[in-house]
Amino acid sequence: MDYKQLIIRGISYSQTQSGAYALLLEHEETHIKLPVVIGNFEAQSISLGLEKDIHPPRPLTHDLFTKFIVSANYELVSVIIYQIVDGVFFSNINFKNKATEEELILDARTSDAVAMAVRFDAPIFTTQQVLNEAGILLELEEVAKEEQSFSETVSTEDNLRSVSMEELQKLLDEAVKEEDYDTALEIQEEIKRRKKKID
């Protein structure tokens, strides 16, 4: 089957469901977007997986499963979003045993599949049918809005801008220690923004 590769464009508050987030996936060639509604925990886990340099003191569920996969000598090869039924996306996670080349396919919620894919830097694919059924072509202004993740949006708040770099680092360490990852991501974005200015 001719699969279409998707990239993660961002995570933002869902405009349609209270307390939920929208994971925005995009087919780069056509710029068609797939908005996937996900929960708070999954949004946090995907964001942490993308950040790479924020490490929780205790492993989250997706981190634990990642360690298990590696320990069992498997690798995550790809994620395929193969179907949408009544607004719910269905996905497979494809694994391969490094020693025997044996393949293993597991059914998964799309939010979990993406959270795992970012930890392995694995590609995410979908079918043309899913793009046709659920894809949307956003206008340029809307794309710019959607591409801004929740953490990027919050990091522009004045309260972080008035804090010194040293204090920001202390706040970051404290947030990670207390497992407040939403705050940790906000602080991390502010630190990155300042480092870019210096460079």
mmCIF file of C-alpha atoms in Angstrom:
data_model
loop_
_atom_site.group_PDB
_atom_site.id
_atom_site.type_symbol
_atom_site.label_atom_id
_atom_site.label_comp_id
_atom_site.label_asym_id
_atom_site.label_seq_id
_atom_site.Cartn_x
_atom_site.Cartn_y
_atom_site.Cartn_z
ATOM 1 C CA MET A 1 0.000 0.000 0.000
ATOM 2 C CA ASP A 2 1.163 3.535 -0.772
ATOM 3 C CA TYR A 3 1.515 5.152 2.647
ATOM 4 C CA LYS A 4 1.774 8.913 3.146
ATOM 5 C CA GLN A 5 4.301 10.139 5.706
ATOM 6 C CA LEU A 6 3.150 12.632 8.326
ATOM 7 C CA ILE A 7 5.103 15.068 10.461
ATOM 8 C CA ILE A 8 4.083 16.549 13.805
ATOM 9 C CA ARG A 9 3.152 20.197 13.396
ATOM 10 C CA GLY A 10 2.253 20.917 17.012
ATOM 11 C CA ILE A 11 -0.061 20.379 19.937
ATOM 12 C CA SER A 12 -2.658 22.941 20.934
ATOM 13 C CA TYR A 13 -5.773 23.194 23.091
ATOM 14 C CA SER A 14 -8.727 21.526 21.381
ATOM 15 C CA GLN A 15 -11.282 24.103 20.298
ATOM 16 C CA THR A 16 -14.030 21.471 20.243
ATOM 17 C CA GLN A 17 -13.502 19.421 23.427
ATOM 18 C CA SER A 18 -12.940 20.900 26.864
ATOM 19 C CA GLY A 19 -9.821 19.637 28.666
ATOM 20 C CA ALA A 20 -8.488 17.967 25.519
ATOM 21 C CA TYR A 21 -5.711 18.797 23.081
ATOM 22 C CA ALA A 22 -5.389 18.623 19.314
ATOM 23 C CA LEU A 23 -2.333 16.874 17.892
ATOM 24 C CA LEU A 24 -1.746 18.319 14.427
ATOM 25 C CA LEU A 25 -0.122 15.958 11.910
ATOM 26 C CA GLU A 26 0.704 17.108 8.371
ATOM 27 C CA HIS A 27 1.381 15.442 5.038
ATOM 28 C CA GLU A 28 4.298 17.600 3.857
ATOM 29 C CA GLU A 29 3.743 17.248 0.128
ATOM 30 C CA THR A 30 0.076 18.315 0.098
ATOM 31 C CA HIS A 31 0.044 20.287 3.406
ATOM 32 C CA ILE A 32 -3.119 18.418 4.379
ATOM 33 C CA LYS A 33 -3.465 18.316 8.176
ATOM 34 C CA LEU A 34 -4.845 15.535 10.352
ATOM 35 C CA PRO A 35 -6.123 16.924 13.683
ATOM 36 C CA VAL A 36 -6.228 14.156 16.300
ATOM 37 C CA VAL A 37 -7.977 14.879 19.622
ATOM 38 C CA ILE A 38 -5.880 13.529 22.516
ATOM 39 C CA GLY A 39 -5.954 13.686 26.309
ATOM 40 C CA ASN A 40 -3.816 15.794 28.642
ATOM 41 C CA PHE A 41 -1.499 12.949 29.685
ATOM 42 C CA GLU A 42 -0.853 11.921 26.067
ATOM 43 C CA ALA A 43 -0.223 15.554 25.033
ATOM 44 C CA GLN A 44 2.273 15.887 27.879
ATOM 45 C CA SER A 45 3.973 12.596 26.970
ATOM 46 C CA ILE A 46 4.307 13.509 23.278
ATOM 47 C CA SER A 47 5.696 16.943 24.208
ATOM 48 C CA LEU A 48 8.262 15.369 26.549
ATOM 49 C CA GLY A 49 9.213 12.859 23.850
ATOM 50 C CA LEU A 50 9.790 15.702 21.390
ATOM 51 C CA GLU A 51 11.837 17.736 23.863
ATOM 52 C CA LYS A 52 14.389 14.955 24.503
ATOM 53 C CA ASP A 53 16.336 16.987 27.084
ATOM 54 C CA ILE A 54 13.718 16.965 29.870
ATOM 55 C CA HIS A 55 13.997 13.753 31.872
ATOM 56 C CA PRO A 56 11.359 12.930 34.507
ATOM 57 C CA PRO A 57 12.800 11.600 37.785
ATOM 58 C CA ARG A 58 10.635 8.480 37.405
ATOM 59 C CA PRO A 59 9.775 6.969 34.002
ATOM 60 C CA LEU A 60 6.376 7.744 32.508
ATOM 61 C CA THR A 61 4.369 4.855 31.017
ATOM 62 C CA HIS A 62 5.663 5.495 27.470
ATOM 63 C CA ASP A 63 9.263 5.752 28.740
ATOM 64 C CA LEU A 64 8.854 2.469 30.614
ATOM 65 C CA PHE A 65 7.496 0.725 27.515
ATOM 66 C CA THR A 66 10.369 2.196 25.463
ATOM 67 C CA LYS A 67 12.907 0.677 27.880
ATOM 68 C CA PHE A 68 11.119 -2.657 27.688
ATOM 69 C CA ILE A 69 11.210 -2.661 23.866
ATOM 70 C CA VAL A 70 14.932 -1.861 23.823
ATOM 71 C CA SER A 71 15.653 -4.481 26.527
ATOM 72 C CA ALA A 72 13.776 -7.109 24.490
ATOM 73 C CA ASN A 73 16.068 -6.287 21.529
ATOM 74 C CA TYR A 74 13.292 -4.777 19.410
ATOM 75 C CA GLU A 75 13.087 -1.428 17.667
ATOM 76 C CA LEU A 76 10.038 0.605 16.736
ATOM 77 C CA VAL A 77 10.130 0.828 12.934
ATOM 78 C CA SER A 78 7.011 2.872 12.141
ATOM 79 C CA VAL A 79 3.497 3.908 13.116
ATOM 80 C CA ILE A 80 0.640 3.589 10.651
ATOM 81 C CA ILE A 81 -2.678 5.395 11.133
ATOM 82 C CA TYR A 82 -4.700 3.048 8.945
ATOM 83 C CA GLN A 83 -8.362 3.857 9.592
ATOM 84 C CA ILE A 84 -10.852 6.350 10.983
ATOM 85 C CA VAL A 85 -14.269 5.213 12.235
ATOM 86 C CA ASP A 86 -16.796 7.676 13.734
ATOM 87 C CA GLY A 87 -14.028 10.216 14.305
ATOM 88 C CA VAL A 88 -11.704 7.712 16.036
ATOM 89 C CA PHE A 89 -8.310 7.003 14.461
ATOM 90 C CA PHE A 90 -6.928 3.443 14.506
ATOM 91 C CA SER A 91 -3.182 2.828 14.450
ATOM 92 C CA ASN A 92 -0.611 0.057 14.348
ATOM 93 C CA ILE A 93 2.875 0.189 15.844
ATOM 94 C CA ASN A 94 5.365 -1.851 13.822
ATOM 95 C CA PHE A 95 8.316 -3.410 15.657
ATOM 96 C CA LYS A 96 11.266 -5.461 14.434
ATOM 97 C CA ASN A 97 13.542 -7.766 16.405
ATOM 98 C CA LYS A 98 17.135 -6.609 15.880
ATOM 99 C CA ALA A 99 18.568 -10.136 16.057
ATOM 100 C CA THR A 100 16.001 -12.259 14.210
ATOM 101 C CA GLU A 101 14.401 -9.579 11.962
ATOM 102 C CA GLU A 102 11.035 -10.902 13.203
ATOM 103 C CA GLU A 103 8.276 -8.319 12.804
ATOM 104 C CA LEU A 104 5.620 -7.575 15.395
ATOM 105 C CA ILE A 105 2.529 -5.412 14.819
ATOM 106 C CA LEU A 106 0.505 -4.079 17.757
ATOM 107 C CA ASP A 107 -2.810 -2.251 17.629
ATOM 108 C CA ALA A 108 -2.658 1.034 19.590
ATOM 109 C CA ARG A 109 -4.478 4.265 20.261
ATOM 110 C CA THR A 110 -3.053 6.900 17.916
ATOM 111 C CA SER A 111 -1.987 9.137 20.819
ATOM 112 C CA ASP A 112 0.029 6.272 22.364
ATOM 113 C CA ALA A 113 1.462 5.276 18.983
ATOM 114 C CA VAL A 114 2.710 8.834 18.346
ATOM 115 C CA ALA A 115 4.086 9.123 21.908
ATOM 116 C CA MET A 116 6.120 5.960 21.213
ATOM 117 C CA ALA A 117 7.179 7.044 17.702
ATOM 118 C CA VAL A 118 8.751 10.296 18.959
ATOM 119 C CA ARG A 119 10.848 8.330 21.461
ATOM 120 C CA PHE A 120 12.320 6.208 18.655
ATOM 121 C CA ASP A 121 12.393 8.967 16.008
ATOM 122 C CA ALA A 122 10.249 6.599 13.953
ATOM 123 C CA PRO A 123 8.210 7.768 10.939
ATOM 124 C CA ILE A 124 4.430 8.136 11.128
ATOM 125 C CA PHE A 125 2.370 7.131 8.084
ATOM 126 C CA THR A 126 -1.261 7.143 7.040
ATOM 127 C CA THR A 127 -3.295 6.081 4.020
ATOM 128 C CA GLN A 128 -4.724 8.251 1.262
ATOM 129 C CA GLN A 129 -8.193 7.161 2.386
ATOM 130 C CA VAL A 130 -7.641 8.526 5.926
ATOM 131 C CA LEU A 131 -6.314 11.795 4.455
ATOM 132 C CA ASN A 132 -9.386 12.011 2.224
ATOM 133 C CA GLU A 133 -11.802 11.326 5.085
ATOM 134 C CA ALA A 134 -10.247 13.333 7.919
ATOM 135 C CA GLY A 135 -7.673 15.660 6.369
ATOM 136 C CA ILE A 136 -8.172 19.401 6.267
ATOM 137 C CA LEU A 137 -6.354 22.064 4.284
ATOM 138 C CA LEU A 138 -5.948 25.016 6.633
ATOM 139 C CA GLU A 139 -5.528 28.568 5.425
ATOM 140 C CA LEU A 140 -2.065 30.078 5.967
ATOM 141 C CA GLU A 141 -3.135 32.232 8.916
ATOM 142 C CA GLU A 142 -4.717 29.244 10.640
ATOM 143 C CA VAL A 143 -1.627 27.108 9.998
ATOM 144 C CA ALA A 144 0.574 29.661 11.732
ATOM 145 C CA LYS A 145 -1.763 29.574 14.724
ATOM 146 C CA GLU A 146 -2.000 25.781 14.809
ATOM 147 C CA GLU A 147 1.764 25.276 14.487
ATOM 148 C CA GLN A 148 2.343 27.022 17.776
ATOM 149 C CA SER A 149 2.333 24.337 20.446
ATOM 150 C CA PHE A 150 0.796 24.870 23.869
ATOM 151 C CA SER A 151 4.219 25.173 25.497
ATOM 152 C CA GLU A 152 5.347 27.782 22.954
ATOM 153 C CA THR A 153 2.186 29.804 23.539
ATOM 154 C CA VAL A 154 2.529 29.827 27.311
ATOM 155 C CA SER A 155 6.266 30.540 27.243
ATOM 156 C CA THR A 156 5.573 34.054 25.952
ATOM 157 C CA GLU A 157 3.942 35.026 29.243
ATOM 158 C CA ASP A 158 5.563 37.979 31.007
ATOM 159 C CA ASN A 159 6.099 36.157 34.315
ATOM 160 C CA LEU A 160 8.865 33.969 32.824
ATOM 161 C CA ARG A 161 10.491 36.821 30.918
ATOM 162 C CA SER A 162 11.188 38.744 34.091
ATOM 163 C CA VAL A 163 13.122 35.852 35.703
ATOM 164 C CA SER A 164 16.918 35.464 35.386
ATOM 165 C CA MET A 165 18.461 32.499 33.535
ATOM 166 C CA GLU A 166 19.796 31.136 36.814
ATOM 167 C CA GLU A 167 16.323 31.311 38.376
ATOM 168 C CA LEU A 168 14.783 29.721 35.266
ATOM 169 C CA GLN A 169 17.159 26.752 35.617
ATOM 170 C CA LYS A 170 16.212 26.378 39.300
ATOM 171 C CA LEU A 171 12.504 26.553 38.406
ATOM 172 C CA LEU A 172 13.027 23.958 35.667
ATOM 173 C CA ASP A 173 14.789 21.558 38.049
ATOM 174 C CA GLU A 174 12.041 22.059 40.628
ATOM 175 C CA ALA A 175 9.244 21.498 38.083
ATOM 176 C CA VAL A 176 10.835 18.245 36.868
ATOM 177 C CA LYS A 177 11.397 17.107 40.458
ATOM 178 C CA GLU A 178 7.727 17.737 41.249
ATOM 179 C CA GLU A 179 6.694 16.059 37.968
ATOM 180 C CA ASP A 180 4.960 19.243 36.778
ATOM 181 C CA TYR A 181 5.893 18.687 33.132
ATOM 182 C CA ASP A 182 3.598 21.322 31.641
ATOM 183 C CA THR A 183 5.451 24.013 33.616
ATOM 184 C CA ALA A 184 8.813 22.377 32.820
ATOM 185 C CA LEU A 185 8.077 22.607 29.101
ATOM 186 C CA GLU A 186 7.096 26.280 29.399
ATOM 187 C CA ILE A 187 10.347 27.093 31.211
ATOM 188 C CA GLN A 188 12.381 25.021 28.729
ATOM 189 C CA GLU A 189 10.895 27.018 25.824
ATOM 190 C CA GLU A 190 11.795 30.312 27.531
ATOM 191 C CA ILE A 191 15.393 29.121 28.097
ATOM 192 C CA LYS A 192 15.659 28.084 24.428
ATOM 193 C CA ARG A 193 14.250 31.437 23.295
ATOM 194 C CA ARG A 194 16.885 33.316 25.297
ATOM 195 C CA LYS A 195 19.737 31.085 24.105
ATOM 196 C CA LYS A 196 18.712 31.772 20.504
ATOM 197 C CA LYS A 197 18.939 35.507 21.171
ATOM 198 C CA ILE A 198 22.468 35.106 22.552
ATOM 199 C CA ASP A 199 23.568 33.010 19.537
#
